Amino acid sequence: MAAEETVEETAGGKALKPPPDRLYGRARGHALRARQEELIETLLPRLRWPERNFAIAPKELWLEVGAGGFEHAEAIAAANPEIGLVACEVFVNCIASLLSRLAPEGVEPTIPPNLRVHDDDARALLRTLPAGSVSRLFLMFPDPWPKARHAKRRFVHPAILAEVARVLRPGGLWRIASDDPTYQQWVEEVFSNAEAFSLLSKSGIRPPDWPPTRYEAKAIKAGRQPHYWTFVVK
Ligand SMILES: C[S@@+](CC[C@H](N)C(=O)[O-])C[C@H]1O[C@@H](n2cnc3c(N)ncnc32)[C@H](O)[C@@H]1O
């Protein structure tokens, strides 16, 4: 039986296939402008973690998975200058939008001292991190993969929860937001079976210290109701 077909996990009593080894390759959308290509070549290497470490000695390591336009990551890093945040994103066009904000044409780039980028699958990064090395993880509006046969591609997956529980220190927090009704139900289901985590808070209103994201704004405009959860590692 091929690895993709092996049924190993369950969520809410339903058999669930394990996640494919690589959820994503490096993804590209529309062609980058010449300036964006240049920034990917010259500026991204200066932000790539762990090759480029933080410019501070961070008190804690925080991670964001699927940073999109990095607005949330930039705001979290600016509001918490004593921590180091590594923001993961596979989509090169999203990374280019961060780089364009950091380096407006004709201006020296500003590199936030406590924000670094992992421009590949966040799961690959998780596997490299020592146990208990991360204090917070942010998963803001993950791709919902609403079809049941794609459930194995969702970041909230029993196999990934086990990996997150390993890298988060006891008492570490995992914040999740989703506007997708299938994913909202899925989060409830998967975490109700996850012994390593307990629910700290759940709300239909974004907590005040959670910066907004671009995807959230689109969801609200389209009439969808986001849910916001914080789970804590026992
Ligand atoms: C729906 S978007 C949300 C973006 C952003 N968090 C927001 O709220 O605006 C999900 C993002 O997660 C990224 N992504 C999905 N899986 C990922 C993974 N395994 N590692 C890193 N990034 C991932 C996608 O490329 C996409 O940009």
CSV table of C-alpha atoms and ligand atoms in Angstrom, one decimal:
chain,number,residue,atom,x,y,z
A,1,MET,CA,0.0,0.0,0.0
A,2,ALA,CA,1.4,3.4,-0.9
A,3,ALA,CA,2.2,5.8,1.9
A,4,GLU,CA,-0.5,8.2,0.7
A,5,GLU,CA,-3.1,5.4,1.0
A,6,THR,CA,-2.2,4.4,4.6
A,7,VAL,CA,-4.9,5.2,7.1
A,8,GLU,CA,-3.1,6.0,10.4
A,9,GLU,CA,-4.9,8.7,12.1
A,10,THR,CA,-8.5,9.4,13.1
A,11,ALA,CA,-10.3,12.7,13.7
A,12,GLY,CA,-13.8,12.4,15.3
A,13,GLY,CA,-13.8,8.7,14.7
A,14,LYS,CA,-13.2,9.0,11.0
A,15,ALA,CA,-10.2,7.4,9.4
A,16,LEU,CA,-7.8,10.0,8.0
A,17,LYS,CA,-5.0,9.7,5.6
A,18,PRO,CA,-1.6,11.0,6.7
A,19,PRO,CA,-0.4,14.3,5.2
A,20,PRO,CA,1.6,13.9,2.0
A,21,ASP,CA,5.3,14.4,2.7
A,22,ARG,CA,5.4,17.7,0.9
A,23,LEU,CA,2.2,19.8,1.0
A,24,TYR,CA,3.6,22.4,-1.3
A,25,GLY,CA,6.5,23.1,-3.5
A,26,ARG,CA,7.8,26.6,-3.9
A,27,ALA,CA,4.8,28.2,-5.3
A,28,ARG,CA,4.6,31.0,-7.9
A,29,GLY,CA,1.6,32.9,-9.2
A,30,HIS,CA,1.8,35.7,-11.8
A,31,ALA,CA,5.2,36.6,-13.0
A,32,LEU,CA,7.2,38.8,-10.7
A,33,ARG,CA,8.2,42.3,-11.8
A,34,ALA,CA,11.9,42.8,-12.4
A,35,ARG,CA,12.2,44.8,-9.2
A,36,GLN,CA,10.5,42.0,-7.2
A,37,GLU,CA,12.8,39.4,-8.9
A,38,GLU,CA,15.8,41.5,-7.8
A,39,LEU,CA,14.5,41.7,-4.2
A,40,ILE,CA,14.0,37.9,-4.1
A,41,GLU,CA,17.6,37.5,-5.3
A,42,THR,CA,19.2,40.1,-3.1
A,43,LEU,CA,17.1,40.9,-0.1
A,44,LEU,CA,15.4,37.6,0.7
A,45,PRO,CA,18.8,35.9,1.5
A,46,ARG,CA,19.3,38.6,4.2
A,47,LEU,CA,16.1,37.6,5.9
A,48,ARG,CA,16.2,33.8,5.5
A,49,TRP,CA,16.3,32.0,8.8
A,50,PRO,CA,18.3,30.3,10.2
A,51,GLU,CA,21.1,31.3,7.8
A,52,ARG,CA,20.4,34.9,8.9
A,53,ASN,CA,19.8,35.0,12.6
A,54,PHE,CA,17.9,37.7,14.4
A,55,ALA,CA,19.7,40.9,15.1
A,56,ILE,CA,18.6,40.6,18.7
A,57,ALA,CA,19.0,37.8,21.3
A,58,PRO,CA,15.3,36.9,21.4
A,59,LYS,CA,13.7,35.9,24.7
A,60,GLU,CA,11.4,33.5,22.9
A,61,LEU,CA,11.0,32.0,19.4
A,62,TRP,CA,7.6,32.4,17.7
A,63,LEU,CA,6.5,31.0,14.4
A,64,GLU,CA,3.9,32.0,11.9
A,65,VAL,CA,2.7,29.4,9.3
A,66,GLY,CA,1.4,30.7,6.0
A,67,ALA,CA,2.2,34.4,6.5
A,68,GLY,CA,0.5,35.5,3.3
A,69,GLY,CA,1.2,39.2,2.8
A,70,PHE,CA,3.2,39.2,6.1
A,71,GLU,CA,1.1,42.1,7.5
A,72,HIS,CA,0.3,40.0,10.6
A,73,ALA,CA,3.9,38.9,11.0
A,74,GLU,CA,5.3,42.5,10.7
A,75,ALA,CA,2.7,43.7,13.3
A,76,ILE,CA,3.4,40.9,15.7
A,77,ALA,CA,7.2,41.4,15.4
A,78,ALA,CA,6.9,45.2,15.9
A,79,ALA,CA,4.6,44.9,18.9
A,80,ASN,CA,6.9,42.3,20.6
A,81,PRO,CA,10.4,43.5,20.1
A,82,GLU,CA,11.9,41.1,22.6
A,83,ILE,CA,10.8,37.9,20.7
A,84,GLY,CA,12.1,36.5,17.4
A,85,LEU,CA,9.4,35.6,14.9
A,86,VAL,CA,10.0,33.3,11.9
A,87,ALA,CA,7.3,33.7,9.3
A,88,CYS,CA,6.9,30.8,6.9
A,89,GLU,CA,5.4,31.2,3.4
A,90,VAL,CA,5.7,29.1,0.3
A,91,PHE,CA,4.2,31.6,-2.2
A,92,VAL,CA,6.9,33.7,-3.7
A,93,ASN,CA,4.6,36.5,-4.8
A,94,CYS,CA,3.6,36.9,-1.1
A,95,ILE,CA,7.2,37.1,-0.1
A,96,ALA,CA,7.8,39.6,-2.8
A,97,SER,CA,5.1,41.9,-1.4
A,98,LEU,CA,6.9,41.9,2.0
A,99,LEU,CA,10.2,42.6,0.4
A,100,SER,CA,8.7,45.5,-1.6
A,101,ARG,CA,7.4,47.1,1.6
A,102,LEU,CA,10.8,46.7,3.3
A,103,ALA,CA,12.7,48.1,0.4
A,104,PRO,CA,10.8,50.9,-1.4
A,105,GLU,CA,12.5,51.8,-4.7
A,106,GLY,CA,15.5,54.1,-4.1
A,107,VAL,CA,15.5,53.6,-0.3
A,108,GLU,CA,17.9,51.4,1.8
A,109,PRO,CA,16.0,48.2,2.9
A,110,THR,CA,14.8,48.2,6.5
A,111,ILE,CA,15.3,44.7,8.0
A,112,PRO,CA,13.2,44.2,11.2
A,113,PRO,CA,15.7,43.0,13.8
A,114,ASN,CA,13.3,40.3,15.1
A,115,LEU,CA,11.5,39.1,11.9
A,116,ARG,CA,13.0,36.4,9.7
A,117,VAL,CA,11.5,34.3,6.8
A,118,HIS,CA,11.3,30.6,6.0
A,119,ASP,CA,10.4,30.5,2.3
A,120,ASP,CA,9.4,26.9,2.2
A,121,ASP,CA,7.0,24.4,3.7
A,122,ALA,CA,6.5,25.2,7.4
A,123,ARG,CA,6.3,21.5,8.2
A,124,ALA,CA,9.9,21.0,7.0
A,125,LEU,CA,11.0,23.7,9.4
A,126,LEU,CA,9.0,22.2,12.3
A,127,ARG,CA,10.9,18.9,11.8
A,128,THR,CA,14.3,20.7,12.2
A,129,LEU,CA,13.4,22.4,15.5
A,130,PRO,CA,14.4,21.1,18.9
A,131,ALA,CA,11.6,20.0,21.3
A,132,GLY,CA,10.2,22.8,23.4
A,133,SER,CA,12.0,25.5,21.4
A,134,VAL,CA,9.0,27.5,20.3
A,135,SER,CA,6.7,29.6,22.6
A,136,ARG,CA,3.9,30.6,20.1
A,137,LEU,CA,2.6,29.5,16.8
A,138,PHE,CA,0.3,31.5,14.6
A,139,LEU,CA,-1.9,29.9,11.9
A,140,MET,CA,-4.0,32.6,10.4
A,141,PHE,CA,-6.6,31.6,7.9
A,142,PRO,CA,-5.0,28.4,6.6
A,143,ASP,CA,-5.9,27.1,3.2
A,144,PRO,CA,-9.2,25.3,4.1
A,145,TRP,CA,-9.1,22.4,1.6
A,146,PRO,CA,-12.8,22.0,2.1
A,147,LYS,CA,-13.2,18.7,0.2
A,148,ALA,CA,-13.1,15.7,2.5
A,149,ARG,CA,-10.7,13.9,0.2
A,150,HIS,CA,-8.2,16.8,0.7
A,151,ALA,CA,-8.5,16.7,4.5
A,152,LYS,CA,-5.0,15.2,4.6
A,153,ARG,CA,-3.6,18.5,3.2
A,154,ARG,CA,-5.0,20.7,6.0
A,155,PHE,CA,-2.3,22.1,8.4
A,156,VAL,CA,-4.6,21.2,11.3
A,157,HIS,CA,-4.1,17.4,11.1
A,158,PRO,CA,-3.4,14.9,13.9
A,159,ALA,CA,0.1,14.2,12.5
A,160,ILE,CA,1.0,17.9,12.4
A,161,LEU,CA,-0.5,18.5,15.9
A,162,ALA,CA,1.9,15.9,17.3
A,163,GLU,CA,4.8,17.8,15.6
A,164,VAL,CA,3.6,21.2,16.9
A,165,ALA,CA,3.1,19.7,20.4
A,166,ARG,CA,6.7,18.5,20.3
A,167,VAL,CA,8.2,21.9,19.3
A,168,LEU,CA,6.1,24.1,21.5
A,169,ARG,CA,7.2,24.3,25.1
A,170,PRO,CA,4.8,23.3,27.9
A,171,GLY,CA,2.4,26.3,28.3
A,172,GLY,CA,3.2,27.4,24.7
A,173,LEU,CA,0.3,28.8,22.7
A,174,TRP,CA,-1.1,28.0,19.3
A,175,ARG,CA,-3.4,30.7,17.8
A,176,ILE,CA,-5.6,29.7,14.9
A,177,ALA,CA,-8.1,31.7,12.9
A,178,SER,CA,-10.4,30.4,10.2
A,179,ASP,CA,-13.5,31.8,8.3
A,180,ASP,CA,-14.3,28.5,6.6
A,181,PRO,CA,-17.2,26.6,8.2
A,182,THR,CA,-15.8,23.2,7.2
A,183,TYR,CA,-12.4,24.1,8.7
A,184,GLN,CA,-14.0,25.6,11.8
A,185,GLN,CA,-15.8,22.3,12.5
A,186,TRP,CA,-12.6,20.5,11.7
A,187,VAL,CA,-10.5,22.4,14.2
A,188,GLU,CA,-13.1,21.6,16.9
A,189,GLU,CA,-13.0,17.9,15.9
A,190,VAL,CA,-9.3,17.4,15.6
A,191,PHE,CA,-8.4,19.3,18.9
A,192,SER,CA,-11.1,17.5,20.8
A,193,ASN,CA,-9.1,14.4,20.2
A,194,ALA,CA,-5.7,16.0,20.9
A,195,GLU,CA,-4.6,15.2,24.4
A,196,ALA,CA,-1.5,17.4,24.2
A,197,PHE,CA,-3.6,20.6,23.9
A,198,SER,CA,-6.3,22.3,25.9
A,199,LEU,CA,-8.5,25.1,24.7
A,200,LEU,CA,-7.6,28.5,26.3
A,201,SER,CA,-10.1,30.7,24.4
A,202,LYS,CA,-12.4,30.7,21.5
A,203,SER,CA,-14.2,33.7,20.1
A,204,GLY,CA,-16.2,35.1,17.1
A,205,ILE,CA,-14.5,38.4,17.6
A,206,ARG,CA,-10.8,39.0,16.9
A,207,PRO,CA,-9.0,39.4,20.3
A,208,PRO,CA,-7.4,42.9,20.6
A,209,ASP,CA,-3.8,41.8,20.4
A,210,TRP,CA,-4.3,39.8,17.2
A,211,PRO,CA,-3.3,42.0,14.2
A,212,PRO,CA,-5.8,41.8,11.3
A,213,THR,CA,-4.8,39.9,8.1
A,214,ARG,CA,-5.5,40.6,4.5
A,215,TYR,CA,-7.4,37.3,4.1
A,216,GLU,CA,-9.5,38.0,7.1
A,217,ALA,CA,-10.6,41.4,5.6
A,218,LYS,CA,-11.7,39.6,2.4
A,219,ALA,CA,-13.6,37.0,4.4
A,220,ILE,CA,-15.5,39.5,6.4
A,221,LYS,CA,-16.3,41.6,3.3
A,222,ALA,CA,-17.7,38.4,1.7
A,223,GLY,CA,-20.0,37.9,4.8
A,224,ARG,CA,-18.1,35.0,6.3
A,225,GLN,CA,-17.7,34.8,10.1
A,226,PRO,CA,-14.2,34.1,11.3
A,227,HIS,CA,-13.5,32.1,14.5
A,228,TYR,CA,-10.4,32.6,16.7
A,229,TRP,CA,-9.0,30.0,18.9
A,230,THR,CA,-6.0,29.8,21.3
A,231,PHE,CA,-4.8,26.4,22.4
A,232,VAL,CA,-2.2,25.8,25.0
A,233,VAL,CA,0.2,22.9,25.3
A,234,LYS,CA,-0.3,20.9,28.5
B,1,LIG,C1,-5.4,31.5,2.8
B,1,LIG,S1,-3.8,32.2,2.9
B,1,LIG,C2,-3.8,33.2,4.4
B,1,LIG,C3,-2.6,34.1,4.4
B,1,LIG,C4,-2.5,35.0,5.7
B,1,LIG,N1,-2.3,34.2,6.8
B,1,LIG,C5,-3.8,35.9,5.8
B,1,LIG,O1,-4.5,35.6,6.8
B,1,LIG,O2,-3.9,36.8,5.1
B,1,LIG,C6,-2.8,30.8,3.4
B,1,LIG,C7,-1.3,30.9,3.1
B,1,LIG,O3,-0.6,29.8,3.7
B,1,LIG,C8,0.5,29.5,2.8
B,1,LIG,N2,0.8,28.1,3.1
B,1,LIG,C9,0.0,27.0,3.1
B,1,LIG,N3,0.6,25.9,3.5
B,1,LIG,C10,1.8,26.3,3.9
B,1,LIG,C11,2.9,25.6,4.5
B,1,LIG,N4,2.9,24.3,4.7
B,1,LIG,N5,4.1,26.3,4.8
B,1,LIG,C12,4.1,27.6,4.6
B,1,LIG,N6,3.1,28.3,4.0
B,1,LIG,C13,2.0,27.7,3.7
B,1,LIG,C14,-0.1,29.7,1.4
B,1,LIG,O4,0.9,29.9,0.4
B,1,LIG,C15,-1.0,31.0,1.6
B,1,LIG,O5,-0.2,32.1,1.4
